[in-house]
Tab-separated table of C-alpha atoms and ligand atoms in Angstrom:
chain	number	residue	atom	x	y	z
A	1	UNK	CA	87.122	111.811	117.068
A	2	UNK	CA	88.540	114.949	116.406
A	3	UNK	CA	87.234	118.198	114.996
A	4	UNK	CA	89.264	120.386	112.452
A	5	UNK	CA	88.249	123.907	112.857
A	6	UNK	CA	88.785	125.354	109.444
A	7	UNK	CA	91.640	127.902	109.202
A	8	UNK	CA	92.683	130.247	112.059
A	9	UNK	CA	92.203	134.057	113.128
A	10	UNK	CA	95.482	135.128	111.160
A	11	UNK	CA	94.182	132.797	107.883
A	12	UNK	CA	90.659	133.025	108.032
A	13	UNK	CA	89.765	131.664	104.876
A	14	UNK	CA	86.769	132.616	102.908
A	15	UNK	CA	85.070	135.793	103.277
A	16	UNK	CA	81.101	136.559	103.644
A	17	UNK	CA	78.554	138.466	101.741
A	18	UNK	CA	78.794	141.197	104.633
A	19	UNK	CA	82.845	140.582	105.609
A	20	UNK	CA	82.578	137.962	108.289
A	21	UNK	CA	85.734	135.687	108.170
A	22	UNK	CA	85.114	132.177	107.085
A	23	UNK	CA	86.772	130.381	110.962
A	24	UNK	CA	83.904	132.401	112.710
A	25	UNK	CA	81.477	130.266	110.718
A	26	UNK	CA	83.901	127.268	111.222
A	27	UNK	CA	84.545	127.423	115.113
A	28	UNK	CA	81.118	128.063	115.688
A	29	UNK	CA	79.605	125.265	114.070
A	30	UNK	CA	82.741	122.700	115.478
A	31	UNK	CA	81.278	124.175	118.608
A	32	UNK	CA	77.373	123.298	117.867
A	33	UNK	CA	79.060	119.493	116.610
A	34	UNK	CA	80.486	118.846	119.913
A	35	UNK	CA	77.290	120.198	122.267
A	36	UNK	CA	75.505	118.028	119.409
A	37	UNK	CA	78.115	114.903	120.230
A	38	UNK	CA	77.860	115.619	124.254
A	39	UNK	CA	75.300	113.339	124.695
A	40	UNK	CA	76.661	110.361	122.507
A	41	UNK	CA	78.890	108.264	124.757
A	42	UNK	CA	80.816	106.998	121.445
A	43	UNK	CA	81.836	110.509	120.687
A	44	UNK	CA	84.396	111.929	122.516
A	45	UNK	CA	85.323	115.211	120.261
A	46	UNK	CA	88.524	116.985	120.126
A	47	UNK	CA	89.104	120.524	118.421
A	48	UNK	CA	91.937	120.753	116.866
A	49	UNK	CA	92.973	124.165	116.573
A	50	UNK	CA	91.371	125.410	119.586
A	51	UNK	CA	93.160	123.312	121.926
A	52	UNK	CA	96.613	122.813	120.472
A	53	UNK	CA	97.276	126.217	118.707
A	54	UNK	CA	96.348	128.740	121.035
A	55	UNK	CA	98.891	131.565	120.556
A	56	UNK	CA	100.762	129.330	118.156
A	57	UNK	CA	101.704	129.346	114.905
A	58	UNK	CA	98.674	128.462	112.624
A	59	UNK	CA	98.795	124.660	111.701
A	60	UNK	CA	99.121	123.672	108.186
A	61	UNK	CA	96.294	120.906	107.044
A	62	UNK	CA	99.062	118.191	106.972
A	63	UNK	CA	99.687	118.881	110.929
A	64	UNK	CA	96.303	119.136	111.482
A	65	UNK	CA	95.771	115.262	110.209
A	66	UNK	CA	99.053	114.360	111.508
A	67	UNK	CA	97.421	115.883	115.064
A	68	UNK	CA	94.362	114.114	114.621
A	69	UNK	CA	96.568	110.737	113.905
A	70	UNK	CA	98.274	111.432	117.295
A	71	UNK	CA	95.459	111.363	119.251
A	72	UNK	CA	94.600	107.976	117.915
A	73	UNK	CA	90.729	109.934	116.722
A	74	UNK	CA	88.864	107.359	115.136
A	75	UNK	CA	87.185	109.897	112.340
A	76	UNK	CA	88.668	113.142	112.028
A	77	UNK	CA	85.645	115.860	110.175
A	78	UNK	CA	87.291	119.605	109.151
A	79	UNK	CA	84.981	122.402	109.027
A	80	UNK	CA	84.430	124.458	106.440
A	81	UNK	CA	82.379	127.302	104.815
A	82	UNK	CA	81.849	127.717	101.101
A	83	UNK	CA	82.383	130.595	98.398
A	84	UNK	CA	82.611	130.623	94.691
A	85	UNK	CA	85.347	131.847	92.254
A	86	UNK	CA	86.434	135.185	92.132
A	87	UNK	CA	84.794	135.936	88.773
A	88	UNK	CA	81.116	134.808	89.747
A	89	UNK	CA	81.870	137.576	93.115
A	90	UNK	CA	80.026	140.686	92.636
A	91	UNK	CA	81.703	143.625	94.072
A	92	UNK	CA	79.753	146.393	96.071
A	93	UNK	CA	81.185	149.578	98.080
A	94	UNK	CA	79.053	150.587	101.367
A	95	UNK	CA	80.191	153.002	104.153
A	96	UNK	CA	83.669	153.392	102.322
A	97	UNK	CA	84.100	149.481	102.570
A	98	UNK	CA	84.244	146.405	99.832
A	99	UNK	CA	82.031	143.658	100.007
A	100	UNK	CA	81.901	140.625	97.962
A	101	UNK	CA	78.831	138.504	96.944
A	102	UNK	CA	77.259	135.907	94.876
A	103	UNK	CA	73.841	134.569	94.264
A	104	UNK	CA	75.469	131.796	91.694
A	105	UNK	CA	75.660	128.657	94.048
A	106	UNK	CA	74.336	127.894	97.582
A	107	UNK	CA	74.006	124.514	99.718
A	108	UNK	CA	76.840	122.479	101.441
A	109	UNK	CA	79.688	120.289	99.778
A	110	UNK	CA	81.734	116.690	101.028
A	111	UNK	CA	84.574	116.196	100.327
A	112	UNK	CA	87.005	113.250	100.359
A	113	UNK	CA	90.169	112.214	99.113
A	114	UNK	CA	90.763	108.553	97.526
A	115	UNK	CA	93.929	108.917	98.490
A	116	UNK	CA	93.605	107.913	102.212
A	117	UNK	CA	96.081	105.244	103.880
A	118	UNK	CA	92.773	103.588	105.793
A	119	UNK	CA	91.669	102.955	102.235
A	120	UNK	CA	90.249	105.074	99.101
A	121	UNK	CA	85.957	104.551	99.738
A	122	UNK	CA	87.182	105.166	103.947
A	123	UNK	CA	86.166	108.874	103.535
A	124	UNK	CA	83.405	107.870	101.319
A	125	UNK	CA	81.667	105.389	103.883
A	126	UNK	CA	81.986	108.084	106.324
A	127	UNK	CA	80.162	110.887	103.752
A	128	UNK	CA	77.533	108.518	102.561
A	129	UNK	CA	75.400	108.444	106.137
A	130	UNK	CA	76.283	112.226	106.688
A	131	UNK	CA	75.120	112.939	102.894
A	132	UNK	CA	71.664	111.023	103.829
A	133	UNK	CA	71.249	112.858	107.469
A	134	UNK	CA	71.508	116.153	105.586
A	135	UNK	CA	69.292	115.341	102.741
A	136	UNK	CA	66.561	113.464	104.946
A	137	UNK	CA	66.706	117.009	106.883
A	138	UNK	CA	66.063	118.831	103.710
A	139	UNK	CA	69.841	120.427	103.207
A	140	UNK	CA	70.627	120.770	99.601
A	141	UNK	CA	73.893	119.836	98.071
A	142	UNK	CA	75.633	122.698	95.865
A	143	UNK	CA	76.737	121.398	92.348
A	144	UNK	CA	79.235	123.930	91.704
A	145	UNK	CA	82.481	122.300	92.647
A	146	UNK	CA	81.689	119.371	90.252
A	147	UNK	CA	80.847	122.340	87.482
A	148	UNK	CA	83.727	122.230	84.422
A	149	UNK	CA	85.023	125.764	85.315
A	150	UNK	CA	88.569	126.758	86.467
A	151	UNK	CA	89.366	126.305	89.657
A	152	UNK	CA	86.817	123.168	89.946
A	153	UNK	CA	85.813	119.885	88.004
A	154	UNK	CA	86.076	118.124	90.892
A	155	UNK	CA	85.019	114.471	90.459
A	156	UNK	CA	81.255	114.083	91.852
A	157	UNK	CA	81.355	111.075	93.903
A	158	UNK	CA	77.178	111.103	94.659
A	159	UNK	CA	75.725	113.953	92.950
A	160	UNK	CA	72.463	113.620	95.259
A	161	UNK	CA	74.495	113.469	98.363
A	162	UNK	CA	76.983	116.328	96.843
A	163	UNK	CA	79.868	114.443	97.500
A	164	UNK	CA	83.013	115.048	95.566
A	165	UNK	CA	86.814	113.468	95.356
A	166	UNK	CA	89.097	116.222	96.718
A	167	UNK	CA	92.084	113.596	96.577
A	168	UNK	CA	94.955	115.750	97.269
A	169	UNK	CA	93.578	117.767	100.049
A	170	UNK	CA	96.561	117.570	102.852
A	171	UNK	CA	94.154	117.434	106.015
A	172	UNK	CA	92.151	114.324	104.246
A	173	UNK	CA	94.512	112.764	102.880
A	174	UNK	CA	97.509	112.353	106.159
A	175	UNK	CA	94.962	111.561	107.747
A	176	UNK	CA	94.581	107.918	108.948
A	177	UNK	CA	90.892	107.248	109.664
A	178	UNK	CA	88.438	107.720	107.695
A	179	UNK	CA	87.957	111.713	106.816
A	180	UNK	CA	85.864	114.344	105.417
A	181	UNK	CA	85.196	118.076	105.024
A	182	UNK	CA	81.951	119.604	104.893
A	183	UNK	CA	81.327	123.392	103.696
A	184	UNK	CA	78.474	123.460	105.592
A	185	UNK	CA	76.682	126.588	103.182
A	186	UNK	CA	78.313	129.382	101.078
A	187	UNK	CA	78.784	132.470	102.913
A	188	UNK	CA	79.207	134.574	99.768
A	189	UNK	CA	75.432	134.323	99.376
A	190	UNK	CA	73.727	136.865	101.459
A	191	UNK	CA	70.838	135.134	102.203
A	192	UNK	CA	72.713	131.729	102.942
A	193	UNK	CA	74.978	133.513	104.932
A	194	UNK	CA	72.478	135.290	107.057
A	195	UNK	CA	70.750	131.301	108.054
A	196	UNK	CA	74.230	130.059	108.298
A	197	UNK	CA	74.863	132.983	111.452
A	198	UNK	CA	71.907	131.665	113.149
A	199	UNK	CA	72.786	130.351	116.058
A	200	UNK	CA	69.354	127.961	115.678
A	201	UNK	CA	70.678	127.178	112.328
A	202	UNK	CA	73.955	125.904	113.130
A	203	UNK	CA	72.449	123.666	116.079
A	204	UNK	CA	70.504	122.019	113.215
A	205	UNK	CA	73.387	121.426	110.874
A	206	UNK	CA	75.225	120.118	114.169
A	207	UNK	CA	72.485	117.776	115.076
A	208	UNK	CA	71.937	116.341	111.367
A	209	UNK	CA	76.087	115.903	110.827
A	210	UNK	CA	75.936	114.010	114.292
A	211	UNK	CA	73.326	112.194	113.370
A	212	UNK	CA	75.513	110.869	110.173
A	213	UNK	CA	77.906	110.084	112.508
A	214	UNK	CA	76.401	107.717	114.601
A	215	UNK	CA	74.455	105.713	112.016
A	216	UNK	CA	78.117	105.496	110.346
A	217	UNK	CA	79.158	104.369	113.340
A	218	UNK	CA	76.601	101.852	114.041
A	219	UNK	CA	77.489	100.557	110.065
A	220	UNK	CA	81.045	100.261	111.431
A	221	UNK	CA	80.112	97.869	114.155
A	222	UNK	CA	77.178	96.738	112.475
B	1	LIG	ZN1	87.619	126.875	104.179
């Protein structure tokens, strides 16, 4: 399987309540998933950006699929952390810096695109047992990305599992086994993003998305 660690150090995606880049969240959560996978024989995980773009040029989300179909992975899962539109930020100054924050939405999101070549429900099947490990483990879905506000309306798949159609999304959709991406939690929100740094927090996230895994697994074989 491989493991797509959300943007790089140059492009580090979202930013936290108190400035933390978005691909610290992301590596260190792909890192929990595959000390979480170590001791499931089926699983044999492969990071994607850490091991083929060291010192490299950043890879785009189309060569990040295209590097998962290379390796043959059998489920490819990109890593993500969560914000909310610019106008729902609130804007604070502190020891001469900016920080941006938001109390408006917190909980993770899945996401899938329809528009795979293994089939449009193969990203689906793989959300559905992942949606149920989180929820069973009490993780809340965020609504927002479903919400009919710019820069949204995404299709809601399963509004209990919070998983929505993100059909044109390049690292889902090259992709040739089944996909998804998780925002694991919104960093904007202060108090989200404090749990989220926990390192006990993101071996608890690791161990319910592995847990998904293998029951989806065992429904492949089954
Ligand atoms: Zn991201």
């Amino acid at each position: 399987m491989a493991i797509d660690v959300g943007h790089s150090p140059d492009s580090p995606g979202a930013i936290s309540a108190s400035g933390v880049p978005e691909f610290a969240f992301n590596r260190a959560l792909s890192h929990a998933l595959v000390e979480a996978l170590a001791s499931k024989p089926d699983f044999k995980p492969v990071l994607l950006t850490l091991s083929a773009n060291r010192g490299q040029t950043p890879l785009t989300p189309r060569a990040r699929a295209e590097q998962a179909n290379a390796l043959g992975a059998d489920l490819l899962i990109s890593v993500h952390h969560d914000s909310v539109q610019p106008r729902d930020l609130t804007e604070v100054h502190k020891h001469g810096k900016t920080f941006r924050y938001s109390r408006y939405a917190q909980g993770y999101s899945l996401f899938v695109s329809r528009d795979q070549s293994c089939g449009e429900d193969g990203g689906l099947r793989l959300a559905l047992p992942v949606g149920d490990a989180l929820q069973t483990r009490g993780y809340r879905a965020t609504g927002h990305h479903a919400e009919d506000i710019d820069g949204e309306h995404r299709p809601c798949l399963d509004p209990v599992r919070g998983i929505d159609a993100f059909d044109r999304l390049a690292v889902l959709r090259h992709a040739r086994m089944p996909a998804l991406l998780i925002e694991a939690g919104v960093i904007a929100h202060p108090e989200e993003e404090a749990e989220l740094a926990k390192a006990s927090a993101q071996r608890r996230m690791a161990g319910a998305l592995a847990a998904g895994l293998v029951a989806w697994r065992q429904e492949a074989e089954g």
